[in-house]
PDB file of C-alpha atoms in Angstrom:
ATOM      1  CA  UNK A1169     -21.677  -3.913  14.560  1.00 84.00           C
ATOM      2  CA  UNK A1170     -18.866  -6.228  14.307  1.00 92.00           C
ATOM      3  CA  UNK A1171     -18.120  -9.660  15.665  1.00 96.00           C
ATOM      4  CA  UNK A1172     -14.543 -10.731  16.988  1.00 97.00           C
ATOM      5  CA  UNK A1173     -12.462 -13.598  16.781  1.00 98.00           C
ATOM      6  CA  UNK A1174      -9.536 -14.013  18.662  1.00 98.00           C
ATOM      7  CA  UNK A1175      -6.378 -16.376  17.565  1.00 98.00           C
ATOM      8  CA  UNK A1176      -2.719 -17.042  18.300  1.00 98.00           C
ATOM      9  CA  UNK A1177      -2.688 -17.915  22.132  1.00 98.00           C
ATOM     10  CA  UNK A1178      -1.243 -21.395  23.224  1.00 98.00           C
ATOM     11  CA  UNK A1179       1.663 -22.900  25.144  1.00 98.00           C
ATOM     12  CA  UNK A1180       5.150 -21.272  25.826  1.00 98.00           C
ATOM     13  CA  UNK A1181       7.746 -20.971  28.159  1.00 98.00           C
ATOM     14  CA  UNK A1182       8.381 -17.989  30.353  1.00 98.00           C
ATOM     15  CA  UNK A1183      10.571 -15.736  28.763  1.00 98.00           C
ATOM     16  CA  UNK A1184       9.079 -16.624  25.007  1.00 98.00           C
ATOM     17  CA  UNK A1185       7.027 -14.503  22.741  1.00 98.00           C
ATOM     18  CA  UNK A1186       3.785 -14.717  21.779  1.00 98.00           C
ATOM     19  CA  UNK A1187       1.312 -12.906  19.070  1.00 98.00           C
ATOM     20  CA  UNK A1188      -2.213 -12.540  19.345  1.00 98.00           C
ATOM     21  CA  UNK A1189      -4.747 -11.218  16.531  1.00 98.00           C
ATOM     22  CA  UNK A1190      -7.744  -9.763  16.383  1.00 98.00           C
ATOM     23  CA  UNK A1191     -10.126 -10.296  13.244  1.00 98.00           C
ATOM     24  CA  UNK A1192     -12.946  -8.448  13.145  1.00 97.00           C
ATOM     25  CA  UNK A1193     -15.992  -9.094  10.998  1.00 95.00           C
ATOM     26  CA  UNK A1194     -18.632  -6.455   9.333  1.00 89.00           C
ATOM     27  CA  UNK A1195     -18.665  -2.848   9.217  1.00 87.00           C
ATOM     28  CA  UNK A1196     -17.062   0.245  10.823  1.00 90.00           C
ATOM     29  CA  UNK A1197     -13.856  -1.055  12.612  1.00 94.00           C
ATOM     30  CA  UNK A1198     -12.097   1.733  12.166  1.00 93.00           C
ATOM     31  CA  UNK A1199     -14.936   3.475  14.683  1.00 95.00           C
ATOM     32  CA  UNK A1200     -14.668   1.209  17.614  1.00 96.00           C
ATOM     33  CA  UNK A1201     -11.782   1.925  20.353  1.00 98.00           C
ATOM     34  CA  UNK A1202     -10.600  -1.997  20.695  1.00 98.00           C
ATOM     35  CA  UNK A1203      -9.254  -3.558  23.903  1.00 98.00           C
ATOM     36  CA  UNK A1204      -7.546  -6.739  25.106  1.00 98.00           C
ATOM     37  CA  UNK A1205      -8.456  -8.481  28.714  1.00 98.00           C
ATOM     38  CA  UNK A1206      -7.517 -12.091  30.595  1.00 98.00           C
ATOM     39  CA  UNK A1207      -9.107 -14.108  32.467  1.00 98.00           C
ATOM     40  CA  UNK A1208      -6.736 -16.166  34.685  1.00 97.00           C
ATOM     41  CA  UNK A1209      -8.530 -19.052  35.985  1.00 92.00           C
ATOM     42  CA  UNK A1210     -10.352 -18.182  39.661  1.00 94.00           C
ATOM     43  CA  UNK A1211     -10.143 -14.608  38.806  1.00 97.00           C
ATOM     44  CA  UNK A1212     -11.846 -11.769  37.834  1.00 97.00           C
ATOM     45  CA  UNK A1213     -11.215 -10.586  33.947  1.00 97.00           C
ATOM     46  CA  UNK A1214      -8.877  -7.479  34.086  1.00 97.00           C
ATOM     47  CA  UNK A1215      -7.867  -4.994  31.498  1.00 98.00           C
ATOM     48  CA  UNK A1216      -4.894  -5.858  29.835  1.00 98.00           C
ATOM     49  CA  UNK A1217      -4.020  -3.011  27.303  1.00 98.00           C
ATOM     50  CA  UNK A1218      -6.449  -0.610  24.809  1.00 98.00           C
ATOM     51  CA  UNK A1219      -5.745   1.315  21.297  1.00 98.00           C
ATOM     52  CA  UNK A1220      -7.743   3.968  20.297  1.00 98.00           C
ATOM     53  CA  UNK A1221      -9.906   3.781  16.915  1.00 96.00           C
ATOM     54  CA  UNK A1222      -7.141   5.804  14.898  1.00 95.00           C
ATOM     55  CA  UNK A1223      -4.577   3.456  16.637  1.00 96.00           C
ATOM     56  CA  UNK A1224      -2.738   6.676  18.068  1.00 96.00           C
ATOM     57  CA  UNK A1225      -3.498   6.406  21.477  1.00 97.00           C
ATOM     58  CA  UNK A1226      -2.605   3.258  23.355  1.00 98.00           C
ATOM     59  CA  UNK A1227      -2.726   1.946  26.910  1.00 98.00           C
ATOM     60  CA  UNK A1228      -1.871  -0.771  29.207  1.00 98.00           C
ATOM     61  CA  UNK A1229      -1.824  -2.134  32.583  1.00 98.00           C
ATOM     62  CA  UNK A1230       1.204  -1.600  34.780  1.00 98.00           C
ATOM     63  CA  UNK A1231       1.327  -5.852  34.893  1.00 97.00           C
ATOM     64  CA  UNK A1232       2.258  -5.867  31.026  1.00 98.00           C
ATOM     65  CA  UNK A1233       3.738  -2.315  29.917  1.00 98.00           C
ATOM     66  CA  UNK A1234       7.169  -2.970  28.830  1.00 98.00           C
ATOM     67  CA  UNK A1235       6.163  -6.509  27.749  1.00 98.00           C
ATOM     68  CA  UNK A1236       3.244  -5.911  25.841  1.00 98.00           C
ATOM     69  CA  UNK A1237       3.034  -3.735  22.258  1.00 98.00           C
ATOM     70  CA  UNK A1238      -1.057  -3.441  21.136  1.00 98.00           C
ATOM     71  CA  UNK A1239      -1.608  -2.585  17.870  1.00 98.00           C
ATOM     72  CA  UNK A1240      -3.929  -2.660  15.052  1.00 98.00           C
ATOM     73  CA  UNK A1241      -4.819  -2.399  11.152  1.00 97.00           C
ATOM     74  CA  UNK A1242      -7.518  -0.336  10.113  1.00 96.00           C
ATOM     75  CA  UNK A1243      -7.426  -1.924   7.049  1.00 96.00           C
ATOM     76  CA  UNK A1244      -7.206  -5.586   7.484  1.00 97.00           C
ATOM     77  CA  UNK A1245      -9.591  -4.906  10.413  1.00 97.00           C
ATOM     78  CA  UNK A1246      -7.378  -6.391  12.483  1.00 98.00           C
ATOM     79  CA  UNK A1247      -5.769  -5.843  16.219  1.00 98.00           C
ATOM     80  CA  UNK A1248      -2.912  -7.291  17.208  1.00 98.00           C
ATOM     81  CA  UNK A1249      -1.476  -7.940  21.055  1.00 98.00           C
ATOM     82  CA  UNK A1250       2.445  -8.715  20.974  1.00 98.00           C
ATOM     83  CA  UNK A1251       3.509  -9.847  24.474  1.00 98.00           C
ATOM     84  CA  UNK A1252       7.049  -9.918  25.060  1.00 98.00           C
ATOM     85  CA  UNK A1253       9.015 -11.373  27.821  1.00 98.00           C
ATOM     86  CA  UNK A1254       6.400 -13.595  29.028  1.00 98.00           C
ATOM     87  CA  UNK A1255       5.911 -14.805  33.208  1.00 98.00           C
ATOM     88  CA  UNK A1256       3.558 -17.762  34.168  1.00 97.00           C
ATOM     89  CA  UNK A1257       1.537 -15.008  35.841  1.00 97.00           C
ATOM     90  CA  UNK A1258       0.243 -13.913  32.327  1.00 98.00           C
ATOM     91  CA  UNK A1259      -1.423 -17.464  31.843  1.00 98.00           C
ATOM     92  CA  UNK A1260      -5.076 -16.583  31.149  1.00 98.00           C
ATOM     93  CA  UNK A1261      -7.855 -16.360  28.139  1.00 98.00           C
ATOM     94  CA  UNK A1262      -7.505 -13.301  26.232  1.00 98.00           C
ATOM     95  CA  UNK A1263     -10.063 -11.461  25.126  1.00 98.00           C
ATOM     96  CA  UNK A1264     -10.616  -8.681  22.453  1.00 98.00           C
ATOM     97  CA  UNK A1265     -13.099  -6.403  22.619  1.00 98.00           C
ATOM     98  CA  UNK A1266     -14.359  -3.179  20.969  1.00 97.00           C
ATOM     99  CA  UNK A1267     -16.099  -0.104  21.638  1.00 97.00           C
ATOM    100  CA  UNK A1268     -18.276   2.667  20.181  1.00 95.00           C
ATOM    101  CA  UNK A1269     -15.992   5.286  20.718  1.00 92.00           C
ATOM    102  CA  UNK A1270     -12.631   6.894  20.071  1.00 93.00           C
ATOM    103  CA  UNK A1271     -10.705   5.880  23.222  1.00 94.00           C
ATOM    104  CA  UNK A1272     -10.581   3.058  24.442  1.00 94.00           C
ATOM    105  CA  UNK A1273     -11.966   2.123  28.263  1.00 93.00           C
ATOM    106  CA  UNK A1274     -10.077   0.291  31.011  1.00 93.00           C
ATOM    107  CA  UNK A1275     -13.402  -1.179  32.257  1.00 91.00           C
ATOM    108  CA  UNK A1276     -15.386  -3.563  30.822  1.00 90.00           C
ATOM    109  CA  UNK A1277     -18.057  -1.592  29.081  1.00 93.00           C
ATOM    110  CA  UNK A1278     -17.055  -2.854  25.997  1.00 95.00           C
ATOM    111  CA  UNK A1279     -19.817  -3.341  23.304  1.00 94.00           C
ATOM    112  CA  UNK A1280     -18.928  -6.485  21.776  1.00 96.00           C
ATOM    113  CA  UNK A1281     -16.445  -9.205  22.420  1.00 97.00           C
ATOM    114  CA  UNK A1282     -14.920 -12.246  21.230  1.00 98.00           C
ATOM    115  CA  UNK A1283     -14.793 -15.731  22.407  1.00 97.00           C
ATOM    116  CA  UNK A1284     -11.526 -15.780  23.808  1.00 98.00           C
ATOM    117  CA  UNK A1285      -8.035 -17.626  22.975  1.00 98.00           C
ATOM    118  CA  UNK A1286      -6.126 -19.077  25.935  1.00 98.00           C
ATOM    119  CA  UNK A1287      -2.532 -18.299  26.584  1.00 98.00           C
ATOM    120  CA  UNK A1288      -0.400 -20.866  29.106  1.00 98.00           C
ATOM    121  CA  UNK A1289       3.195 -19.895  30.117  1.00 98.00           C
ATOM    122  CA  UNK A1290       5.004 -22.484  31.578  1.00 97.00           C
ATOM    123  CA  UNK A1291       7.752 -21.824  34.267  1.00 93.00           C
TER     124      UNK A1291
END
């Protein structure tokens, strides 16, 4: 199994660019499907965008696609979240996750996650 640690969030304005990473810790990344979700504060966590375990397939929420680019390296065992464009409405924690299989979900059934890395936008 692996263990996550999320990094890059903090403070920007809206319109500004921000990169998050993904490092991932023990065996097998390359087998888990790996997914990104918020939590903005007083709501629920939602999906946010998802790569598939080859990195070929990728998806995101309508909230974020256009702004968002998900990505990841198999061999660093590392995923990446580039968010583009950013709105104060995108203030949240992020959170990576992964999964036991080859696509990735949009709900959270996610096997393992990581502890989070919080993102503010300012307006």
């Amino acid at each position: 199994q692996v263990q996550l640690v999320e990094s890059g969030g903090g403070l920007v304005q809206a319109g500004g660019s921000l990169r998050l990473s993904c490092a991932a810790s023990g065996r097998l990344f390359d087998r888990y499907a790996m997914g990104w979700f918020r939590q903005a504060p007083g709501k629920e966590r939602e999906f946010v965008s998802g790569i598939s375990m080859s990195g070929g397939k990728t998806i995101y929420a309508a909230s974020v696609k256009g702004r968002f680019t998900i990505s990841r390296d198999n061999v660093k065992k590392t995923m990446y979240l580039q968010m583009d464009s950013l709105k104060p409405e995108d203030t949240a924690v992020y959170y990576c996750a992964a999964h036991l299989s080859s696509d990735p979900p949009m709900t959270s059934v996610y096997d393992v996650w990581g502890q989070g890395t919080k993102v503010t936008v300012s307006s």
